[in-house]
CSV table of C-alpha atoms and ligand atoms in Angstrom, one decimal:
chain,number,residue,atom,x,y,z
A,1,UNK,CA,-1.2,-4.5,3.3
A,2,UNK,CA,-1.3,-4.0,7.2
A,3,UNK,CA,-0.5,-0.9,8.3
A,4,UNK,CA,-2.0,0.9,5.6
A,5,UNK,CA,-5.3,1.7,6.8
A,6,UNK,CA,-8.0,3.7,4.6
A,7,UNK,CA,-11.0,3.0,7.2
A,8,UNK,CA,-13.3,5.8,6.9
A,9,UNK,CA,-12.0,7.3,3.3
A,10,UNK,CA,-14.1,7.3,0.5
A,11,UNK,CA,-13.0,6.5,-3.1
A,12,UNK,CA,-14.3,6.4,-6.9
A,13,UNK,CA,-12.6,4.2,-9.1
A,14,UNK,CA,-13.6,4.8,-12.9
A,15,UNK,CA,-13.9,1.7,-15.4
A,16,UNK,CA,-13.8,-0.8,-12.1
A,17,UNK,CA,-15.7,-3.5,-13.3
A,18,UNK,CA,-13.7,-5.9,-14.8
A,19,UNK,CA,-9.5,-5.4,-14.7
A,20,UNK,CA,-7.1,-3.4,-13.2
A,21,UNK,CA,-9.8,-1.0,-12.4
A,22,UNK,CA,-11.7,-3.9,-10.0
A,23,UNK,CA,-8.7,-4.8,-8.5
A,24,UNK,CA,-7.8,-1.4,-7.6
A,25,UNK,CA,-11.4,-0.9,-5.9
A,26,UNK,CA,-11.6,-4.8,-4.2
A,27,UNK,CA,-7.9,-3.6,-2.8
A,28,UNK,CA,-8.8,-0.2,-1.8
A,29,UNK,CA,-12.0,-1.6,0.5
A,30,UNK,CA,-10.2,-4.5,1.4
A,31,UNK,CA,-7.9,-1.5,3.3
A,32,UNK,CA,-11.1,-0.5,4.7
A,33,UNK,CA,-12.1,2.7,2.3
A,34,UNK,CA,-16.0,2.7,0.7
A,35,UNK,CA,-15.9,2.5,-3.2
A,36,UNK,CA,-18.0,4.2,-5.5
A,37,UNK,CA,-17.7,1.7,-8.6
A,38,UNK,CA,-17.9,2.8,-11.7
A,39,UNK,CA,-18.5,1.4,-15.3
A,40,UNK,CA,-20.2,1.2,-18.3
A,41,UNK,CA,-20.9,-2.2,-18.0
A,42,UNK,CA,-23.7,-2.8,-15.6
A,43,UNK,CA,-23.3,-6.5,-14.7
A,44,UNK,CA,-20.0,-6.0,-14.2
A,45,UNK,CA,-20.6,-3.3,-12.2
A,46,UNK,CA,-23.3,-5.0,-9.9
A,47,UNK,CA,-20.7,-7.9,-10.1
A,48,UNK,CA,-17.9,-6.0,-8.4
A,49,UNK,CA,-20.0,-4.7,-6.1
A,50,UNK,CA,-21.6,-7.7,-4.9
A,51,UNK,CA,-17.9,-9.2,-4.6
A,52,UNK,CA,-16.7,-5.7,-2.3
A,53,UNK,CA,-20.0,-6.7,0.2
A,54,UNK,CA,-19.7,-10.4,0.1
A,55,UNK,CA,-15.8,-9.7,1.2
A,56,UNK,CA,-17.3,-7.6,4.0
A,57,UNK,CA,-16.6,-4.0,2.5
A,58,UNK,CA,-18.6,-1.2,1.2
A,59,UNK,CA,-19.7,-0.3,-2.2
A,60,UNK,CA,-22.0,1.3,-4.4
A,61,UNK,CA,-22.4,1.4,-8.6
A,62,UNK,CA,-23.0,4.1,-10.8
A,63,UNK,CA,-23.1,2.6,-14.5
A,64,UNK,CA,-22.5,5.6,-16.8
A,65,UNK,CA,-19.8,6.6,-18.8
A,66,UNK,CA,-17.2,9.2,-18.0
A,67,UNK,CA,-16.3,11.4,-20.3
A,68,UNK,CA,-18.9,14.0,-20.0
A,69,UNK,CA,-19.0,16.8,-16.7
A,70,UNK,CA,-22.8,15.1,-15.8
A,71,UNK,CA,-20.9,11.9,-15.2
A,72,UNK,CA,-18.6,13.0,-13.2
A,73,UNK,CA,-20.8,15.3,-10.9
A,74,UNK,CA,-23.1,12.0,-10.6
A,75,UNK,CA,-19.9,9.8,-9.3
A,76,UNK,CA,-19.1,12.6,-6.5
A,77,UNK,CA,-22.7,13.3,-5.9
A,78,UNK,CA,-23.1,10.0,-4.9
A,79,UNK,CA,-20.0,9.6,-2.8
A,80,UNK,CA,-20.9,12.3,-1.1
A,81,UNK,CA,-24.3,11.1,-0.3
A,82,UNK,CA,-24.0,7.2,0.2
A,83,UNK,CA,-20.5,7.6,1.9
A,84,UNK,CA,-20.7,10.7,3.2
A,85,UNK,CA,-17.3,12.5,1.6
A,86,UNK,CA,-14.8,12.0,-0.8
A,87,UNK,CA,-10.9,11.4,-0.3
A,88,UNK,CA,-9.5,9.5,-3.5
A,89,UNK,CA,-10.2,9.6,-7.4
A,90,UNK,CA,-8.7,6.9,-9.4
A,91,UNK,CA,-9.5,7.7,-13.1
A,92,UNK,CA,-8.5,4.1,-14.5
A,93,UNK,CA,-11.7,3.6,-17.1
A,94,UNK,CA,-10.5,2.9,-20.7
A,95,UNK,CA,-10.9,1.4,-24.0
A,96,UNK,CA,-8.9,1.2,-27.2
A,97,UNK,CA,-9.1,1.6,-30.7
A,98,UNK,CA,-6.2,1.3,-32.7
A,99,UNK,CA,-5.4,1.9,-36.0
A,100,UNK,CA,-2.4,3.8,-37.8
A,101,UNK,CA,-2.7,7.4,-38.2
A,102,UNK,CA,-3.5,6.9,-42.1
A,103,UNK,CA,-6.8,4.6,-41.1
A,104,UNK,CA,-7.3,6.2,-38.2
A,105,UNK,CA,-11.2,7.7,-38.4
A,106,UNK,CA,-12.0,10.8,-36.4
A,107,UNK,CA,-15.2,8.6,-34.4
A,108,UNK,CA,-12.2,6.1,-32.8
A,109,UNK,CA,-9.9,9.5,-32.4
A,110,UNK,CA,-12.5,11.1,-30.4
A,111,UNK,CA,-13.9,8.3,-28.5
A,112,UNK,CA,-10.5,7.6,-26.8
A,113,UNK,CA,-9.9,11.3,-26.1
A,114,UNK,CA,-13.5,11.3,-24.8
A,115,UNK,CA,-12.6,8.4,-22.7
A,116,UNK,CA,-9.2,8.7,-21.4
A,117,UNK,CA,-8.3,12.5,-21.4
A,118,UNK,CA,-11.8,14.4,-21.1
A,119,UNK,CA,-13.0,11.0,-18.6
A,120,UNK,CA,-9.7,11.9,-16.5
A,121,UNK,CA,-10.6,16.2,-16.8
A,122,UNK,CA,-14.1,16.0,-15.9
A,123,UNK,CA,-14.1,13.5,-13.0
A,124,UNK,CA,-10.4,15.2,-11.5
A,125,UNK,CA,-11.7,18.4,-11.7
A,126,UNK,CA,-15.6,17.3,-9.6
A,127,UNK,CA,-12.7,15.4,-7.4
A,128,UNK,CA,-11.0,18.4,-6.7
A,129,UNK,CA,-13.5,21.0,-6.4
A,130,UNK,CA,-15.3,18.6,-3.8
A,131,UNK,CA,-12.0,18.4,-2.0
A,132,UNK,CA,-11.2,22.0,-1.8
A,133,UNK,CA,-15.1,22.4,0.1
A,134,UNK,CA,-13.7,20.0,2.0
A,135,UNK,CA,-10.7,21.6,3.4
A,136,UNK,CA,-8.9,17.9,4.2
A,137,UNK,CA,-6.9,17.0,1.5
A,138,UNK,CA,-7.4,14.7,-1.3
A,139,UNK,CA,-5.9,12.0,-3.7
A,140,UNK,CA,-6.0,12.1,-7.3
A,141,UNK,CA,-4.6,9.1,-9.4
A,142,UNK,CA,-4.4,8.9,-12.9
A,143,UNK,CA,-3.8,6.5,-15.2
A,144,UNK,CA,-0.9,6.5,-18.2
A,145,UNK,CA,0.7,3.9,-20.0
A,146,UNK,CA,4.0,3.0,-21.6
A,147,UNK,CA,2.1,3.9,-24.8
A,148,UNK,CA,2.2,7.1,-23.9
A,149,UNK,CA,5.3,7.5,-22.2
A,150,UNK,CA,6.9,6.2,-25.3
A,151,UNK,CA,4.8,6.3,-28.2
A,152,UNK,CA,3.6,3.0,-30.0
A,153,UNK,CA,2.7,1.8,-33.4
A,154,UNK,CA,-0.9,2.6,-33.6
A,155,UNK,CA,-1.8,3.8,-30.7
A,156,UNK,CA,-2.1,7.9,-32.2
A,157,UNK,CA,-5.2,8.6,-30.6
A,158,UNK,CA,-4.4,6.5,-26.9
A,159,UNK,CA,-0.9,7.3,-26.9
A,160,UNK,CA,-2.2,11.6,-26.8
A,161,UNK,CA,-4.7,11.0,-24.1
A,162,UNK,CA,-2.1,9.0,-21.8
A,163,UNK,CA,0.5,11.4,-22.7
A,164,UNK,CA,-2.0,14.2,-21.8
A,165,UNK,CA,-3.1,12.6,-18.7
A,166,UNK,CA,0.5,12.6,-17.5
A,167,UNK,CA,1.0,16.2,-18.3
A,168,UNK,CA,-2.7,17.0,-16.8
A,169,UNK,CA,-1.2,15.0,-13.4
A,170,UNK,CA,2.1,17.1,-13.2
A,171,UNK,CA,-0.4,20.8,-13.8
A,172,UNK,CA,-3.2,19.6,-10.9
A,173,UNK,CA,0.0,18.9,-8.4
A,174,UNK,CA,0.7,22.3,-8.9
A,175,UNK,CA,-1.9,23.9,-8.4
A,176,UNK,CA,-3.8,21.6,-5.6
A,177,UNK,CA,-0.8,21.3,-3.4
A,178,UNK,CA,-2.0,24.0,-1.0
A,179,UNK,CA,-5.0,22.2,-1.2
A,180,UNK,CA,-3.0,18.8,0.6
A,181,UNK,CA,-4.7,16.9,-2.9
A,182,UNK,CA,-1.5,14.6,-4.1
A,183,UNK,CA,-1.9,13.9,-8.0
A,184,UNK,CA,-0.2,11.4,-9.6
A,185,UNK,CA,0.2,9.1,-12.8
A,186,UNK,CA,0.3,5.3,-12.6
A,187,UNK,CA,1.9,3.6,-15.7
A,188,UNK,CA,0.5,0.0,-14.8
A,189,UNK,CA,1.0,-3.1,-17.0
A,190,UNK,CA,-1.1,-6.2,-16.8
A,191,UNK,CA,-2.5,-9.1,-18.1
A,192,UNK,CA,-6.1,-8.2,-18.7
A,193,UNK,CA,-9.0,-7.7,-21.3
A,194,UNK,CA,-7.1,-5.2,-23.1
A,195,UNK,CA,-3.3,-7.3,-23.2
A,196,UNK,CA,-4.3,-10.9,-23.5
A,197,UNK,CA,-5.0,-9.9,-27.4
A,198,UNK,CA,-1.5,-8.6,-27.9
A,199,UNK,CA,-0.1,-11.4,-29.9
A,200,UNK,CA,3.1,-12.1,-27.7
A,201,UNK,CA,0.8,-12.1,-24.7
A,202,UNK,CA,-1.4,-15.1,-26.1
A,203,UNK,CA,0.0,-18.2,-25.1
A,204,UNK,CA,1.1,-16.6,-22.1
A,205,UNK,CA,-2.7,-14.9,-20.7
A,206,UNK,CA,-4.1,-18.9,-21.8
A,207,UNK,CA,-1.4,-20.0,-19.0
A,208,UNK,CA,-2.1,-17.9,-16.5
A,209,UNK,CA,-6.1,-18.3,-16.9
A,210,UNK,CA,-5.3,-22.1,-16.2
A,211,UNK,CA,-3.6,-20.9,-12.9
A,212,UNK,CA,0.1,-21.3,-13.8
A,213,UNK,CA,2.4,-18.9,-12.7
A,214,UNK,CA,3.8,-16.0,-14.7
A,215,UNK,CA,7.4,-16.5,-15.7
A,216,UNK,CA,9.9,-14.5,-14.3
A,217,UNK,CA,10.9,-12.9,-17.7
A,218,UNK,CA,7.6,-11.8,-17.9
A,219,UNK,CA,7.3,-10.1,-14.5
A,220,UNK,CA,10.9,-9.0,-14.5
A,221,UNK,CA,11.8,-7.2,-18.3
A,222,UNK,CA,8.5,-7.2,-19.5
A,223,UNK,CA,6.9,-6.0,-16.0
A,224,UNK,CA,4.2,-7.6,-16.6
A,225,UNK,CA,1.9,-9.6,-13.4
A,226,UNK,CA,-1.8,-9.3,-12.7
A,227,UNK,CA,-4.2,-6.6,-11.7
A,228,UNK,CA,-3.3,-7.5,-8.1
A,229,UNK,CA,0.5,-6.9,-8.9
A,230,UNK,CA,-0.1,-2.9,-9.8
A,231,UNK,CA,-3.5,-2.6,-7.1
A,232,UNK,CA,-1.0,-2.1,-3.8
A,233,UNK,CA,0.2,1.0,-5.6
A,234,UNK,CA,-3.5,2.5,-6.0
A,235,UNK,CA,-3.9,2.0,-2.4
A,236,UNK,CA,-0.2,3.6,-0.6
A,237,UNK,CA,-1.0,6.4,-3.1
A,238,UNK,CA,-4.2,7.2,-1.6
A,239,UNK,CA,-3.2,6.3,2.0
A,240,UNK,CA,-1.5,8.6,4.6
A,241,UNK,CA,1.7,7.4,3.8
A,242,UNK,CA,2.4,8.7,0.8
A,243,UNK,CA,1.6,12.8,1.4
A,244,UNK,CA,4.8,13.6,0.3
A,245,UNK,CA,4.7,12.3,-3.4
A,246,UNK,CA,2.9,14.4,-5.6
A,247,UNK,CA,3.6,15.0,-10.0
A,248,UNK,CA,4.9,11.7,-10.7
A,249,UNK,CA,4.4,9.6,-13.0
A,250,UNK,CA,5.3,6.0,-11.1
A,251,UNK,CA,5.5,2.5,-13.2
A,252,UNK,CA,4.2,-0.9,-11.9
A,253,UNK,CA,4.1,-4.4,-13.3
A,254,UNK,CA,4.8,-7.9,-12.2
A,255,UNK,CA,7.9,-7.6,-10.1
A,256,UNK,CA,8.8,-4.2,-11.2
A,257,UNK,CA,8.1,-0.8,-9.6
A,258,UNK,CA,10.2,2.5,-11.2
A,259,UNK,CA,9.8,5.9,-11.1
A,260,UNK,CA,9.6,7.8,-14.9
A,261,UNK,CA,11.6,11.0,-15.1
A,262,UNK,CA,9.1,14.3,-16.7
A,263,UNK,CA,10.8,15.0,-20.3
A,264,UNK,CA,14.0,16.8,-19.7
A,265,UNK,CA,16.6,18.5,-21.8
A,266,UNK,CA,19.3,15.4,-22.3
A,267,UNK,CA,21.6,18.5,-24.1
A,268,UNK,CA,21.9,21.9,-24.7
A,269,UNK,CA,24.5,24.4,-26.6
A,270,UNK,CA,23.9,27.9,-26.8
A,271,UNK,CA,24.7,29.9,-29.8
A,272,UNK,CA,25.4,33.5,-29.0
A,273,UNK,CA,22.4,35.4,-31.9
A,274,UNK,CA,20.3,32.0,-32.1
A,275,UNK,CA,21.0,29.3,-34.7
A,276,UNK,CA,20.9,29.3,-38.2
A,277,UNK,CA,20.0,26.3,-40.4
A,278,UNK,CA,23.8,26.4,-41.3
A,279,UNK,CA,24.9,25.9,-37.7
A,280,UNK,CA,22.6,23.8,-36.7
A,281,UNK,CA,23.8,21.5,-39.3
A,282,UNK,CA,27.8,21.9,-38.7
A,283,UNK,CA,27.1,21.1,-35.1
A,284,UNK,CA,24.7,18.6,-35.6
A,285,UNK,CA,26.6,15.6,-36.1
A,286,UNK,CA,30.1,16.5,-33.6
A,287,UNK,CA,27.8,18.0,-30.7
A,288,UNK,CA,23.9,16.5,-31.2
A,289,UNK,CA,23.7,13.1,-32.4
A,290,UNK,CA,24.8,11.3,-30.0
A,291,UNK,CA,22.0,12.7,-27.8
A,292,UNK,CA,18.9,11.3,-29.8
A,293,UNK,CA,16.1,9.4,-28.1
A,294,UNK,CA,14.3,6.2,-29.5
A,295,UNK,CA,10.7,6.2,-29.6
A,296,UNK,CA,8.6,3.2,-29.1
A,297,UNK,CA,7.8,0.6,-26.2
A,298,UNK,CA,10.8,-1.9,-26.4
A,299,UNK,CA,10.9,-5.0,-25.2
A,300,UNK,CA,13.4,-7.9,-24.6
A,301,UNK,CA,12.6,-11.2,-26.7
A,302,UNK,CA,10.7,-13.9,-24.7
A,303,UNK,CA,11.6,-17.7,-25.0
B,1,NAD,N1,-3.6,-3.7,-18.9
B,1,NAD,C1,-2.5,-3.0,-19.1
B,1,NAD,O1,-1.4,-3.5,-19.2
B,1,NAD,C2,-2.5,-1.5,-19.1
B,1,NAD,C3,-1.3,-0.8,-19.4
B,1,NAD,C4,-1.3,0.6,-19.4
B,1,NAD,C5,-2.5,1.3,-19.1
B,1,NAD,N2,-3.6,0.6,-18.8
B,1,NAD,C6,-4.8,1.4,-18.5
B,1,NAD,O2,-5.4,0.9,-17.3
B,1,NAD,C7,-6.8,1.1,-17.4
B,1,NAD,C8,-7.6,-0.2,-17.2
B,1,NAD,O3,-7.2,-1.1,-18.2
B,1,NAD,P1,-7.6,-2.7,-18.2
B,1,NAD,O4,-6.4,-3.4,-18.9
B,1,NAD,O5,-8.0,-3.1,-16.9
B,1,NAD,O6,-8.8,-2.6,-19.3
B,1,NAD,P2,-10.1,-3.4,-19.3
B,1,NAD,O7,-10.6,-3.3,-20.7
B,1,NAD,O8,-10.0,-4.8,-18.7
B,1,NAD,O9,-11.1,-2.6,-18.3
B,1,NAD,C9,-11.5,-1.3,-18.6
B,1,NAD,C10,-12.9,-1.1,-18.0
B,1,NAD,O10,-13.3,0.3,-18.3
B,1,NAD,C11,-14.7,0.2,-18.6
B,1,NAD,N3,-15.0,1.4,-19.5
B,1,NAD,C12,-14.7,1.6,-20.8
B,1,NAD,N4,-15.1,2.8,-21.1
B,1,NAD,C13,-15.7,3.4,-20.1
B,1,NAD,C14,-16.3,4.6,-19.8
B,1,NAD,N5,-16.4,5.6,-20.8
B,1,NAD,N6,-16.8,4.9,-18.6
B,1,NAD,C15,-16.7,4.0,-17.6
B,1,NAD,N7,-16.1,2.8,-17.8
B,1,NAD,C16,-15.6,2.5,-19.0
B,1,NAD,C17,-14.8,-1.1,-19.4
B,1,NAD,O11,-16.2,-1.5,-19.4
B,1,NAD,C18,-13.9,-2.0,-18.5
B,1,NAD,O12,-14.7,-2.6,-17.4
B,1,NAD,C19,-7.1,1.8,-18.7
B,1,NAD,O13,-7.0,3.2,-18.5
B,1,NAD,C20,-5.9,1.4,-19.5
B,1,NAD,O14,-5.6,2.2,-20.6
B,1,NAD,C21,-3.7,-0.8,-18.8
């Protein structure tokens, strides 16, 4: 990563003790920022920490869980006064709890919302009202998924809070940009915790624990690598380099890297007085159906 230099900047990184959210902070002081990890898990926490200092960087835990505004207040707070400031927010902590909408219970609906969508709200919005005192700019990265880019069997209550976090991203470029705070979505995939359960995935995470190498396949059409694959991302996003790119939503994974367009209008006809059911339905088939978009994460087979 040379030439990328962070000395001096200060980050949080939410959910960083085990993951893609620990890789994000070891690479983000490994470019020289300070880290404010964060996580509910206090060993790992401690852990992550003690691996930042032993690697000659700085860092500092707060084990809480975001989600609610003290949370987030406490993970600036202490930014501010261990580090001194605050440049970059990268709301990565998550958890899931899937189930199809029919069994899905309102407790596992609103913890993931809690998590993902209120976690990302309440820490952005300390992040950005810190940045504005500060007058210098800011970074704000979030984290989606393909679950909610897509949609994905079971995933109701994840696949609204990553879909939300992505539409929250797009509103806060908006309106920080005169603040110089760049907010944007990172759609990561990796073999972690919460992928080395999915059942395709098994045989594959037991390989790479033993050290083998990831198949091409795998990084290639499935995108998928390890933490350190999707970290350098985290850190050109809250470097310098990248002031330019705000509101996007920017996939990473193995060997892939892509860029997701918002949701756009793929076709349009106007009908002069609006549309009745009746026209709608004689144009449906000539004009409409041919534009239709498939829902759902798909993948190519693996040998
Ligand atoms: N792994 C993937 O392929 C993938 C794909 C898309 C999105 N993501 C997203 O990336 C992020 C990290 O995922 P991961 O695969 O590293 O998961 P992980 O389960 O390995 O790590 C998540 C971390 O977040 C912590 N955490 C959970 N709830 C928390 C809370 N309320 N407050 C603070 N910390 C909390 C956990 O203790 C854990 O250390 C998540 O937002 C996840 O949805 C992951």
């Amino acid at each position: 990563m040379s030439g990328i230099d962070l000395t001096g900047k200060v980050a949080i990184v939410t959910g960083s003790g085990q993951g893609l959210g620990l890789a994000y902070a070891r690479a983000l002081a490994s470019a020289g920022a300070s880290v404010v990890i964060n996580d509910v898990n206090a060993d790992a926490a401690n852990a992550a920490v003690d691996a930042i200092t032993n690697a000659g960087g700085s860092a500092f835990a707060v084990v809480a869980a975001v989600g609610p505004t003290e949370t987030a207040d406490q993970l600036v707070d202490t930014a501010v006064a261990t580090f001194g400031r605050l440049d970059i927010l990268v709301t990565n902590a998550g958890i899931l709890r899937d189930k199809v909408l029919w069994k899905l219970e309102d407790d596992d609906f609103d913890l993931v919302i809690q998590t993902h969508l209120r976690g990302t709200f309440t820490t952005a919005r300390a992040a950005a009202s810190k940045f504005r005192e500060q007058g210098e700019g800011g970074r704000i990265i979030v984290i989606g998924s393909p679950a909610g880019q897509h949609g994905n069997v079971g995933q109701t209550n994840y696949a609204a809070a990553k879909a939300g976090i992505v539409a929250m991203a797009r509103t806060w470029s908006l309106e920080l940009a005169r603040a110089n705070v760049t907010v944007n979505a990172v759609i990561p995939i990796a073999l972690t915790g919460m992928t080395a359960t999915i059942p395709i995935y098994k045989d594959i995470a037991e390989a790479s624990e033993k050290g083998l190498p990831l198949p091409r396949a795998v990084r290639q059409q499935h995108a998928l690598g390890t933490p350190e694959d999707v970290a350098p991302l985290i850190v050109w996003l809250a470097s310098d380099a990248s002031a330019s790119v705000t509101g996007q939503a920017i996939g990473i994974g193995g060997d892939k890297l892509s860029i997701y367009t918002h949701p756009e209008e793929s076709f349009l006809e106007y009908h002069e007085g609006g549309w009745s059911a009746e026209d709608i339905d004689r144009q449906w088939k000539p004009l409409f159906a041919a534009h239709l978009a498939s829902s759902g994460i798909t993948l190519p087979p693996l040998d």
